[in-house]
Short mmCIF file of C-alpha atoms and ligand atoms in Angstrom, two decimals:
data_model
loop_
_atom_site.label_atom_id
_atom_site.label_comp_id
_atom_site.label_asym_id
_atom_site.label_seq_id
_atom_site.Cartn_x
_atom_site.Cartn_y
_atom_site.Cartn_z
CA UNK J 25 -15.55 28.23 -5.61
CA UNK J 26 -14.87 31.02 -8.41
CA UNK J 27 -11.91 30.96 -10.57
CA UNK J 28 -10.92 34.55 -8.89
CA UNK J 29 -11.07 32.92 -5.41
CA UNK J 30 -8.94 29.85 -6.53
CA UNK J 31 -5.78 32.02 -7.63
CA UNK J 32 -2.95 32.16 -4.97
CA UNK J 33 0.71 32.38 -4.50
CA UNK J 34 2.13 29.35 -2.73
CA UNK J 35 5.60 30.05 -1.06
CA UNK J 36 7.96 27.22 -0.34
CA UNK J 37 11.14 27.76 1.98
CA UNK J 38 13.83 25.23 1.54
CA UNK J 39 16.40 24.35 4.32
CA UNK J 40 19.20 24.20 1.90
CA UNK J 41 21.46 21.36 3.17
CA UNK J 42 21.60 17.73 2.61
CA UNK J 43 18.67 16.02 1.16
CA UNK J 44 15.93 18.59 2.20
CA UNK J 45 15.82 21.03 -0.53
CA UNK J 46 15.08 18.04 -3.06
CA UNK J 47 11.95 16.14 -1.47
CA UNK J 48 10.39 19.75 -1.24
CA UNK J 49 10.85 20.75 -4.46
CA UNK J 50 9.60 17.55 -5.72
CA UNK J 51 6.30 18.44 -3.38
CA UNK J 52 6.24 21.48 -4.92
CA UNK J 53 6.16 20.20 -8.48
CA UNK J 54 3.40 17.54 -7.40
CA UNK J 55 1.15 20.40 -6.35
CA UNK J 56 1.85 22.35 -9.19
CA UNK J 57 0.74 19.98 -11.19
CA UNK J 58 -2.30 18.80 -9.38
CA UNK J 59 -3.52 23.08 -8.56
CA UNK J 60 -6.33 24.65 -10.51
CA UNK J 61 -5.19 27.20 -13.14
CA UNK J 62 -3.83 30.30 -11.83
CA UNK J 63 -2.12 29.18 -8.66
CA UNK J 64 1.47 30.04 -8.46
CA UNK J 65 4.24 28.50 -6.77
CA UNK J 66 7.76 29.97 -5.85
CA UNK J 67 10.42 27.79 -4.44
CA UNK J 68 13.20 29.74 -2.62
CA UNK J 69 16.46 28.44 -1.56
CA UNK J 70 19.89 29.43 -1.62
CA UNK J 71 21.80 29.90 -4.74
CA UNK J 72 24.55 27.15 -4.09
CA UNK J 73 21.60 24.90 -3.38
CA UNK J 74 19.44 25.76 -6.29
CA UNK J 75 22.51 25.30 -8.60
CA UNK J 76 22.59 21.46 -7.44
CA UNK J 77 18.97 20.89 -7.20
CA UNK J 78 17.03 22.70 -10.17
CA UNK J 79 19.01 21.22 -13.09
CA UNK J 80 17.54 17.81 -12.38
CA UNK J 81 13.90 19.37 -11.82
CA UNK J 82 13.01 20.09 -15.17
CA UNK J 83 11.15 23.24 -14.13
CA UNK J 84 10.97 24.21 -17.41
CA UNK J 85 7.67 21.89 -18.15
CA UNK J 86 5.99 24.00 -15.13
CA UNK J 87 4.67 27.29 -16.15
CA UNK J 88 3.72 27.82 -12.58
CA UNK J 89 6.50 27.50 -10.62
CA UNK J 90 9.47 29.62 -10.43
CA UNK J 91 12.66 29.32 -8.13
CA UNK J 92 14.57 32.34 -6.38
CA UNK J 93 17.88 32.38 -4.58
CA UNK J 94 17.91 33.70 -0.97
CA UNK J 95 21.18 34.88 0.88
CA UNK J 96 23.35 32.33 2.66
CA UNK J 97 24.49 34.24 5.34
CA UNK J 98 28.14 33.68 4.57
CA UNK J 99 29.98 36.94 5.01
CA UNK J 100 32.39 37.95 2.11
CA UNK J 101 35.55 36.35 2.00
CA UNK J 102 34.67 34.01 4.86
CA UNK J 103 37.24 31.36 5.62
CA UNK J 104 35.85 28.23 7.40
CA UNK J 105 37.08 27.00 10.65
CA UNK J 106 36.28 23.29 9.75
CA UNK J 107 33.46 22.52 11.55
CA UNK J 108 30.94 20.97 9.72
CA UNK J 109 28.06 22.63 11.23
CA UNK J 110 29.48 26.29 10.37
CA UNK J 111 27.65 26.53 7.26
CA UNK J 112 24.19 25.31 8.76
CA UNK J 113 25.06 27.79 11.72
CA UNK J 114 25.68 30.60 9.36
CA UNK J 115 22.43 30.19 7.38
CA UNK J 116 20.37 29.89 10.56
CA UNK J 117 21.51 32.99 11.56
CA UNK J 118 20.68 35.21 8.53
CA UNK J 119 17.01 33.63 8.57
CA UNK J 120 14.11 34.73 8.59
CA UNK J 121 15.39 38.04 7.31
CA UNK J 122 16.76 36.76 4.14
CA UNK J 123 13.77 34.84 3.15
CA UNK J 124 11.50 38.03 4.10
CA UNK J 125 13.78 40.56 2.37
CA UNK J 126 13.51 37.92 -1.00
CA UNK J 127 9.88 37.37 -0.47
CA UNK J 128 8.97 41.03 -0.37
CA UNK J 129 11.12 41.93 -3.35
CA UNK J 130 9.08 38.98 -5.26
CA UNK J 131 6.18 40.26 -4.09
CA UNK J 132 6.81 43.55 -5.27
CA UNK J 133 8.30 42.23 -8.70
CA UNK J 134 5.04 39.94 -9.49
CA UNK J 135 2.53 41.67 -7.85
CA UNK J 136 1.35 38.36 -5.93
CA UNK J 137 1.22 38.26 -2.23
CA UNK J 138 1.86 35.00 -0.35
CA UNK J 139 -1.33 33.21 -0.08
CA UNK J 140 0.32 30.00 1.63
CA UNK J 141 3.55 29.41 2.99
CA UNK J 142 4.82 25.63 2.75
CA UNK J 143 8.15 25.18 4.37
CA UNK J 144 10.89 22.79 5.42
CA UNK J 145 9.95 22.25 9.18
CA UNK J 146 13.50 23.19 9.80
CA UNK J 147 12.43 27.10 8.35
CA UNK J 148 9.10 27.32 11.33
CA UNK J 149 10.80 30.67 12.01
CA UNK J 150 8.59 32.61 14.64
CA UNK J 151 7.84 35.40 12.14
CA UNK J 152 5.77 32.99 10.23
CA UNK J 153 3.47 32.24 13.21
CA UNK J 154 1.48 35.44 12.24
CA UNK J 155 -0.84 33.41 9.77
CA UNK J 156 -1.92 29.73 9.54
CA UNK J 157 0.37 28.27 7.33
CA UNK J 158 1.41 25.04 6.21
CA UNK J 159 4.94 23.10 7.39
CA UNK J 160 6.76 20.05 6.20
CA UNK J 161 7.56 18.29 9.39
CA UNK J 162 9.26 16.70 12.11
CA UNK J 163 7.82 15.75 15.70
CA UNK J 164 8.89 17.56 18.83
CA UNK J 165 7.33 19.65 21.48
CA UNK J 166 8.37 22.29 24.08
CA UNK J 167 7.54 19.95 27.48
CA UNK J 168 9.31 17.06 25.64
CA UNK J 169 12.22 19.44 25.26
CA UNK J 170 12.47 19.84 29.12
CA UNK J 171 11.79 16.13 29.81
CA UNK J 172 14.66 15.09 27.13
CA UNK J 173 17.07 17.28 29.26
CA UNK J 174 15.72 15.78 32.19
CA UNK J 175 16.14 11.91 31.14
CA UNK J 176 19.28 12.51 29.23
CA UNK J 177 21.21 12.15 32.52
CA UNK J 178 20.29 8.54 32.37
CA UNK J 179 21.36 7.24 28.85
CA UNK J 180 19.69 3.98 28.88
CA UNK J 181 16.17 5.54 30.13
CA UNK J 182 13.55 5.04 27.38
CA UNK J 183 10.99 7.95 26.41
CA UNK J 184 7.89 6.33 27.90
CA UNK J 185 6.20 9.55 28.25
CA UNK J 186 5.79 9.82 24.37
CA UNK J 187 3.29 7.58 22.72
CA UNK J 188 4.77 5.05 20.20
CA UNK J 189 8.45 6.21 21.25
CA UNK J 190 8.96 3.82 24.56
CA UNK J 191 11.43 1.82 22.25
CA UNK J 192 13.99 5.02 21.91
CA UNK J 193 16.49 5.29 24.42
CA UNK J 194 17.90 8.71 25.95
CA UNK J 195 21.18 7.99 24.11
CA UNK J 196 19.25 7.74 20.78
CA UNK J 197 18.17 11.37 21.12
CA UNK J 198 20.34 13.97 19.17
CA UNK J 199 22.54 15.75 21.38
CA UNK J 200 21.80 19.15 19.53
CA UNK J 201 18.23 19.07 21.27
CA UNK J 202 19.89 19.67 24.73
CA UNK J 203 21.92 22.72 24.28
CA UNK J 204 19.47 25.50 23.41
CA UNK J 205 22.33 28.14 23.17
CA UNK J 206 23.48 26.88 19.73
CA UNK J 207 21.91 28.29 16.61
CA UNK J 208 20.95 24.73 15.19
CA UNK J 209 19.37 23.85 18.32
CA UNK J 210 17.41 27.00 18.47
CA UNK J 211 16.21 26.21 14.89
CA UNK J 212 14.58 22.85 16.42
CA UNK J 213 13.22 24.47 19.32
CA UNK J 214 11.41 27.05 16.91
CA UNK J 215 10.00 24.11 14.92
CA UNK J 216 8.81 22.55 17.93
CA UNK J 217 6.57 25.50 18.90
CA UNK J 218 5.68 26.16 15.42
CA UNK J 219 4.47 22.92 14.15
CA UNK J 220 1.40 23.16 16.66
CA UNK J 221 0.76 26.31 14.93
CA UNK J 222 0.44 25.29 11.22
CA UNK J 223 -2.55 24.64 9.22
CA UNK J 224 -1.03 21.22 8.53
CA UNK J 225 2.10 19.04 8.83
CA UNK J 226 2.74 17.13 5.90
CA UNK J 227 5.10 14.15 6.39
CA UNK J 228 7.10 11.72 3.98
CA UNK J 229 5.48 9.03 5.99
CA UNK J 230 2.85 6.33 5.52
CA UNK J 231 -0.52 5.16 7.64
CA UNK J 232 0.33 1.90 9.61
CA UNK J 233 4.26 2.48 9.87
CA UNK J 234 3.76 3.85 13.42
CA UNK J 235 0.20 3.72 14.46
CA UNK J 236 0.61 5.31 18.15
CA UNK J 237 2.86 7.89 17.01
CA UNK J 238 0.32 8.77 14.43
CA UNK J 239 -2.29 9.03 16.96
CA UNK J 240 -0.13 11.05 19.55
CA UNK J 241 0.41 13.42 16.49
CA UNK J 242 -3.38 13.85 15.67
CA UNK J 243 -3.76 14.83 19.08
CA UNK J 244 -0.93 17.63 19.31
CA UNK J 245 -1.20 19.05 15.78
CA UNK J 246 -3.98 20.56 13.77
CA UNK J 247 -3.54 18.28 10.73
CA UNK J 248 -1.21 15.67 9.88
CA UNK J 249 -0.95 14.39 6.40
CA UNK J 250 1.26 11.62 5.40
CA UNK J 251 1.71 11.72 1.74
CA UNK J 252 4.57 9.39 1.35
CA UNK J 253 6.35 7.24 0.23
CA UNK J 254 6.99 10.17 -2.20
CA UNK J 255 7.22 8.99 -5.69
CA UNK J 256 10.59 7.99 -6.57
CA UNK J 257 12.24 10.73 -8.92
CA UNK J 258 13.45 9.04 -12.12
CA UNK J 259 17.36 8.75 -11.04
CA UNK J 260 19.43 8.44 -14.07
CA UNK J 261 21.22 5.49 -14.17
CA UNK J 262 24.82 7.03 -15.79
CA UNK J 263 27.11 4.35 -14.07
CA UNK J 264 25.61 1.53 -15.25
CA UNK J 265 24.59 0.55 -11.34
CA UNK J 266 21.23 -1.51 -12.54
CA UNK J 267 22.69 -3.71 -15.39
CA UNK J 268 25.80 -4.31 -12.90
CA UNK J 269 23.46 -5.61 -10.39
CA UNK J 270 21.27 -7.50 -12.59
CA UNK J 271 24.41 -9.79 -13.30
CA UNK J 272 24.32 -10.77 -9.44
CA UNK J 273 22.11 -13.39 -7.82
CA UNK J 274 18.99 -12.37 -5.83
CA UNK J 275 19.64 -10.81 -2.70
CA UNK J 276 23.51 -11.28 -2.77
CA UNK J 277 24.69 -7.50 -3.04
CA UNK J 278 25.36 -5.13 0.11
CA UNK J 279 24.17 -1.41 -1.12
CA UNK J 280 26.43 1.05 0.77
CA UNK J 281 25.66 4.92 1.23
CA UNK J 282 25.86 7.50 3.97
CA UNK J 283 23.42 9.90 2.48
CA UNK J 284 24.53 13.42 1.35
CA UNK J 285 25.89 15.32 4.29
CA UNK J 286 28.45 12.91 6.01
CA UNK J 287 32.12 12.72 6.11
CA UNK J 288 32.36 8.79 7.08
CA UNK J 289 34.91 8.27 9.59
CA UNK J 290 38.00 6.41 9.42
CA UNK J 291 36.19 2.92 10.86
CA UNK J 292 35.23 2.64 7.55
CA UNK J 293 38.00 0.35 7.14
CA UNK J 294 36.56 -2.21 9.28
CA UNK J 295 33.45 -2.41 7.25
CA UNK J 296 35.77 -2.91 3.93
CA UNK J 297 37.70 -5.83 5.54
CA UNK J 298 34.46 -7.29 6.53
CA UNK J 299 33.04 -7.11 3.02
CA UNK J 300 36.40 -8.84 1.95
CA UNK J 301 36.70 -11.47 3.96
CA UNK J 302 33.10 -12.59 3.53
CA UNK J 303 33.54 -11.66 -0.57
CA UNK J 304 30.42 -9.97 -0.60
CA UNK J 305 29.60 -8.08 -3.70
CA UNK J 306 28.98 -4.44 -3.04
CA UNK J 307 28.00 -1.21 -4.78
CA UNK J 308 28.83 2.14 -2.92
CA UNK J 309 27.90 5.44 -3.35
CA UNK J 310 31.09 7.29 -2.35
CA UNK J 311 31.95 10.51 -2.98
CA UNK J 312 34.08 11.80 -0.67
CA UNK J 313 37.43 12.46 -1.86
CA UNK J 314 38.92 12.94 1.85
CA UNK J 315 38.51 9.15 2.56
CA UNK J 316 39.14 7.82 -1.23
CA UNK J 317 43.06 7.40 -0.44
CA UNK J 318 42.02 5.45 2.65
CA UNK J 319 40.30 3.14 0.66
CA UNK J 320 41.62 3.00 -2.89
CA UNK J 321 43.52 0.20 -2.37
CA UNK J 322 40.57 -1.97 -0.99
CA UNK J 323 38.88 -0.30 -4.15
CA UNK J 324 41.17 -1.83 -6.74
CA UNK J 325 41.64 -5.21 -4.84
CA UNK J 326 38.11 -5.89 -4.94
CA UNK J 327 37.17 -4.25 -8.45
CA UNK J 328 35.95 -7.68 -9.50
CA UNK J 329 33.06 -7.99 -6.47
CA UNK J 330 32.49 -4.23 -6.44
CA UNK J 331 31.23 -1.04 -8.28
CA UNK J 332 31.88 2.31 -6.44
CA UNK J 333 29.98 5.39 -8.16
CA UNK J 334 29.76 8.89 -6.79
CA UNK J 335 26.10 9.22 -7.12
CA UNK J 336 23.81 6.36 -7.36
CA UNK J 337 19.90 6.10 -8.53
CA UNK J 338 19.21 4.97 -5.01
CA UNK J 339 15.00 4.08 -5.27
CA UNK J 340 15.87 2.04 -8.40
CA UNK J 341 18.63 0.22 -6.57
CA UNK J 342 16.90 -0.69 -3.29
CA UNK J 343 13.84 -1.80 -5.61
CA UNK J 344 16.55 -4.37 -7.29
CA UNK J 345 16.27 -8.07 -6.39
CA UNK J 346 19.85 -8.39 -6.14
CA UNK J 347 20.08 -6.12 -3.35
CA UNK J 348 20.30 -8.05 -0.11
CA UNK J 349 21.21 -5.65 2.59
CA UNK J 350 21.21 -1.66 2.98
CA UNK J 351 24.43 -0.34 4.97
CA UNK J 352 23.01 2.93 5.65
CA UNK J 353 23.34 6.17 8.18
CA UNK J 354 19.59 5.88 8.60
CA UNK J 355 18.44 9.08 6.96
CA UNK J 356 14.88 8.98 6.79
CA UNK J 357 14.63 9.13 3.25
CA UNK J 358 16.69 6.23 3.11
CA UNK J 359 14.44 4.08 5.54
CA UNK J 360 11.54 4.98 3.76
CA UNK J 361 13.37 4.00 0.31
CA UNK J 362 14.60 0.76 1.86
CA UNK J 363 11.28 -0.18 3.37
CA UNK J 364 9.87 0.45 -0.36
CA UNK J 365 12.27 -1.45 -1.88
CA UNK J 366 11.89 -4.47 0.80
CA UNK J 367 15.72 -4.31 1.85
CA UNK J 368 16.80 -4.99 5.07
CA UNK J 369 19.26 -2.65 6.63
CA UNK J 370 22.49 -2.68 8.78
CA UNK J 371 22.64 0.58 10.41
CA UNK J 372 25.50 3.00 11.43
CA UNK J 373 23.59 6.46 12.40
CA UNK J 374 25.69 9.44 12.92
CA UNK J 375 23.36 12.19 14.19
CA UNK J 376 20.37 13.90 14.19
CA UNK J 377 17.24 11.66 13.75
CA UNK J 378 19.49 8.81 12.65
CA UNK J 379 19.85 7.19 15.79
CA UNK J 380 16.18 7.16 16.53
CA UNK J 381 15.22 5.96 13.41
CA UNK J 382 18.11 2.71 13.69
CA UNK J 383 16.15 2.09 16.98
CA UNK J 384 12.97 1.86 14.94
CA UNK J 385 14.19 -0.34 12.22
CA UNK J 386 16.07 -2.56 14.74
CA UNK J 387 13.94 -2.95 17.59
CA UNK J 388 10.27 -1.54 16.69
CA UNK J 389 9.89 -2.64 12.74
CA UNK J 390 12.81 -5.61 13.38
CA UNK J 391 13.82 -4.95 9.66
CA UNK J 392 17.32 -4.60 10.28
CA UNK J 393 20.32 -4.64 12.74
CA UNK J 394 22.27 -1.64 14.49
CA UNK J 395 26.23 -2.45 14.00
CA UNK J 396 27.56 -3.95 17.41
CA UNK J 397 28.90 -1.09 19.97
CA UNK J 398 27.76 1.66 17.40
CA UNK J 399 30.57 1.91 15.31
CA UNK J 400 31.86 -0.25 12.55
CA UNK J 401 34.44 -3.25 13.59
CA UNK J 402 35.13 -6.16 11.29
CA UNK J 403 33.64 -8.65 13.71
CA UNK J 404 30.76 -6.75 14.15
CA UNK J 405 30.28 -6.23 10.64
CA UNK J 406 30.68 -9.79 9.60
CA UNK J 407 28.01 -10.85 12.31
CA UNK J 408 25.94 -8.12 10.82
CA UNK J 409 26.23 -9.44 7.49
CA UNK J 410 25.77 -13.12 8.55
CA UNK J 411 22.35 -12.08 10.53
CA UNK J 412 20.74 -9.89 7.93
CA UNK J 413 21.97 -11.98 4.61
CA UNK J 414 22.06 -15.55 5.71
CA UNK J 415 20.21 -16.52 9.11
CA UNK J 416 16.68 -17.14 10.09
CA UNK J 417 16.56 -13.64 11.55
CA UNK J 418 17.38 -12.11 8.39
CA UNK J 419 14.14 -13.96 6.80
CA UNK J 420 12.15 -12.63 9.44
CA UNK J 421 13.40 -9.10 8.79
CA UNK J 422 12.21 -9.75 5.01
CA UNK J 423 8.81 -10.83 6.23
CA UNK J 424 8.44 -7.54 8.49
CA UNK J 425 9.67 -5.52 5.66
CA UNK J 426 7.09 -6.83 3.67
CA UNK J 427 4.09 -6.15 5.66
CA UNK J 428 5.44 -2.53 5.90
CA UNK J 429 6.00 -2.51 2.33
CA UNK J 430 2.78 -3.21 1.62
CA UNK J 431 1.07 -1.08 3.95
CA UNK J 432 3.25 1.92 1.59
CA UNK J 433 1.75 0.55 -1.53
CA UNK J 434 -1.84 0.59 0.06
CA UNK J 435 -0.98 4.08 0.99
CA UNK J 436 -0.31 5.25 -2.25
CA UNK J 437 -2.89 3.48 -4.18
CA UNK J 438 -5.93 4.74 -5.81
CA UNK J 439 -7.82 5.91 -3.03
CA UNK J 440 -5.21 5.05 -0.43
CA UNK J 441 -4.51 7.35 2.82
CA UNK J 442 -1.56 9.23 1.33
CA UNK J 443 -3.47 9.58 -2.24
CA UNK J 444 -6.12 11.27 -0.43
CA UNK J 445 -4.11 13.18 2.11
CA UNK J 446 -2.41 14.49 -1.02
CA UNK J 447 -5.66 15.76 -2.38
CA UNK J 448 -6.44 17.48 1.02
CA UNK J 449 -2.88 19.20 0.81
CA UNK J 450 -3.77 20.52 -2.85
CA UNK J 451 -7.29 21.99 -1.23
CA UNK J 452 -5.61 23.48 1.94
CA UNK J 453 -2.58 25.35 -0.33
CA UNK J 454 -4.96 26.51 -3.08
CA UNK J 455 -7.57 27.24 -0.61
CA UNK J 456 -9.11 30.83 -0.81
CA UNK J 457 -9.16 31.02 3.11
CA UNK J 458 -5.36 31.85 3.31
CA UNK J 459 -5.63 34.91 1.10
C1 U2F X 5 19.49 14.33 6.41
O1 U2F X 5 19.83 13.00 5.53
P1 U2F X 5 20.67 12.61 4.08
O2 U2F X 5 20.27 13.77 3.16
O3 U2F X 5 21.90 12.30 4.40
O4 U2F X 5 20.11 11.14 3.88
P2 U2F X 5 18.79 10.62 3.45
O5 U2F X 5 17.65 11.59 4.27
O6 U2F X 5 18.49 9.26 3.47
O7 U2F X 5 18.54 11.19 1.84
C2 U2F X 5 19.46 10.97 1.03
C3 U2F X 5 18.50 10.93 -0.19
O8 U2F X 5 19.44 11.05 -1.50
C4 U2F X 5 19.28 9.96 -2.18
C5 U2F X 5 18.40 8.87 -1.76
C6 U2F X 5 17.70 9.70 -0.71
O9 U2F X 5 16.73 10.31 -1.20
O10 U2F X 5 17.66 8.34 -2.44
N1 U2F X 5 20.63 9.30 -2.87
C7 U2F X 5 20.59 9.08 -4.24
O11 U2F X 5 19.72 9.15 -4.92
N2 U2F X 5 22.00 8.74 -4.70
C8 U2F X 5 22.88 8.43 -3.83
O12 U2F X 5 24.19 8.07 -3.97
C9 U2F X 5 22.92 8.82 -2.37
C10 U2F X 5 21.63 9.45 -2.07
C11 U2F X 5 19.98 13.83 7.70
F1 U2F X 5 21.20 13.72 8.00
C12 U2F X 5 19.25 12.80 8.18
O13 U2F X 5 19.29 12.62 9.38
C13 U2F X 5 17.68 12.85 8.01
O14 U2F X 5 16.68 12.25 8.63
C14 U2F X 5 17.32 13.57 6.57
C15 U2F X 5 15.70 13.90 6.29
O15 U2F X 5 15.71 15.12 6.97
O16 U2F X 5 18.50 14.45 5.99
#
């Protein structure tokens, strides 16, 4: 291939909420480091989200990546009603025009036409279908959506019609899937139509975790590329979590985090009562000021056994031998990181894919338990802590997670499947066929 043909302009569209923008930016950085000279990368995200993710990304060391702000869809002087989905819905309504406008400006300024589009699957807008572009993705399908609606009438029914998902119950489905009149549901629906048109769907997952799902995806999509588990970001330990962990016995600490998007509910009181009763040392990533008042007394009372920080270097914490359990909302990144760290989970999912992830953790991989009745209660949490941290079942979970962890290590080793898939991805995004 000639140097001229290798030149290209890879355009990444981020979904600016929760943990979405960061993994996409990391992927762009990995690709930019591996791409042949002359290939440029542009990362599009809202100004607010860029302000959060760019300072940790050290883009200065990449002369082939530029970040751009797109409009967030908030009308001037807008007053929020308190609905947590409002910001997302306004953004979704402003797509794809906000991305298109900004991209046109950038093409005008730089003279570089987009040669490849690498987007979060949530940005699978209809206008992108005109060309064969790449998507970072999740799984669904038009027929699937109709079936989901049908089976949702019986919450106990399982998804036997989707290979590899027979353990998932109708009650585990995100209710957003079933109401196509809402902006967020339309986004999911558009995504399900867009994925089969993409040149490749890139997943933060690895071969062997879900063989039946992988086979099914291969039959439905042009190409799937598991490139995970993604290499962990350095994760600065500004609050001394790791040295605190090192002063504890092996597998004795509960690490607690509910991800980046949640306002956890008042039932957290039941969780803390269980921790206190069992005298379990805990490390909690907690930055929700609205709930701090609720838990302040507990935090003070248990200062000698607990540590509360606003942001924790999670991947490093989960890799620490003192952590015995991860109390999690089951966001996908957290589940993968817990597997990579070899830590069994206590699951309290809240929305979206989290209930499906919980079901797989508990019933498919058997590497954790859901909380009894789906919400925190003192007795349910005490039982879950006993099961995971003390009992035979917990030992079995650690063995099961060890096997998955080995699959993950093999995948990212030299010549491993994720390593090879990543090389294919580099070829795809830098290939002249898109230009
Ligand atoms: C949404 O999930 P979240 O962003 O809430 O949660 P995760 O997918 O688990 O990702 C959280 C990331 O933030 C990191 C952690 C994960 O990589 O290591 N982190 C950290 O480093 N330190 C902290 O103190 C707290 C978190 C959504 F809600 C889920 O349903 C989806 O599955 C998920 C992915 O699409 O996005």
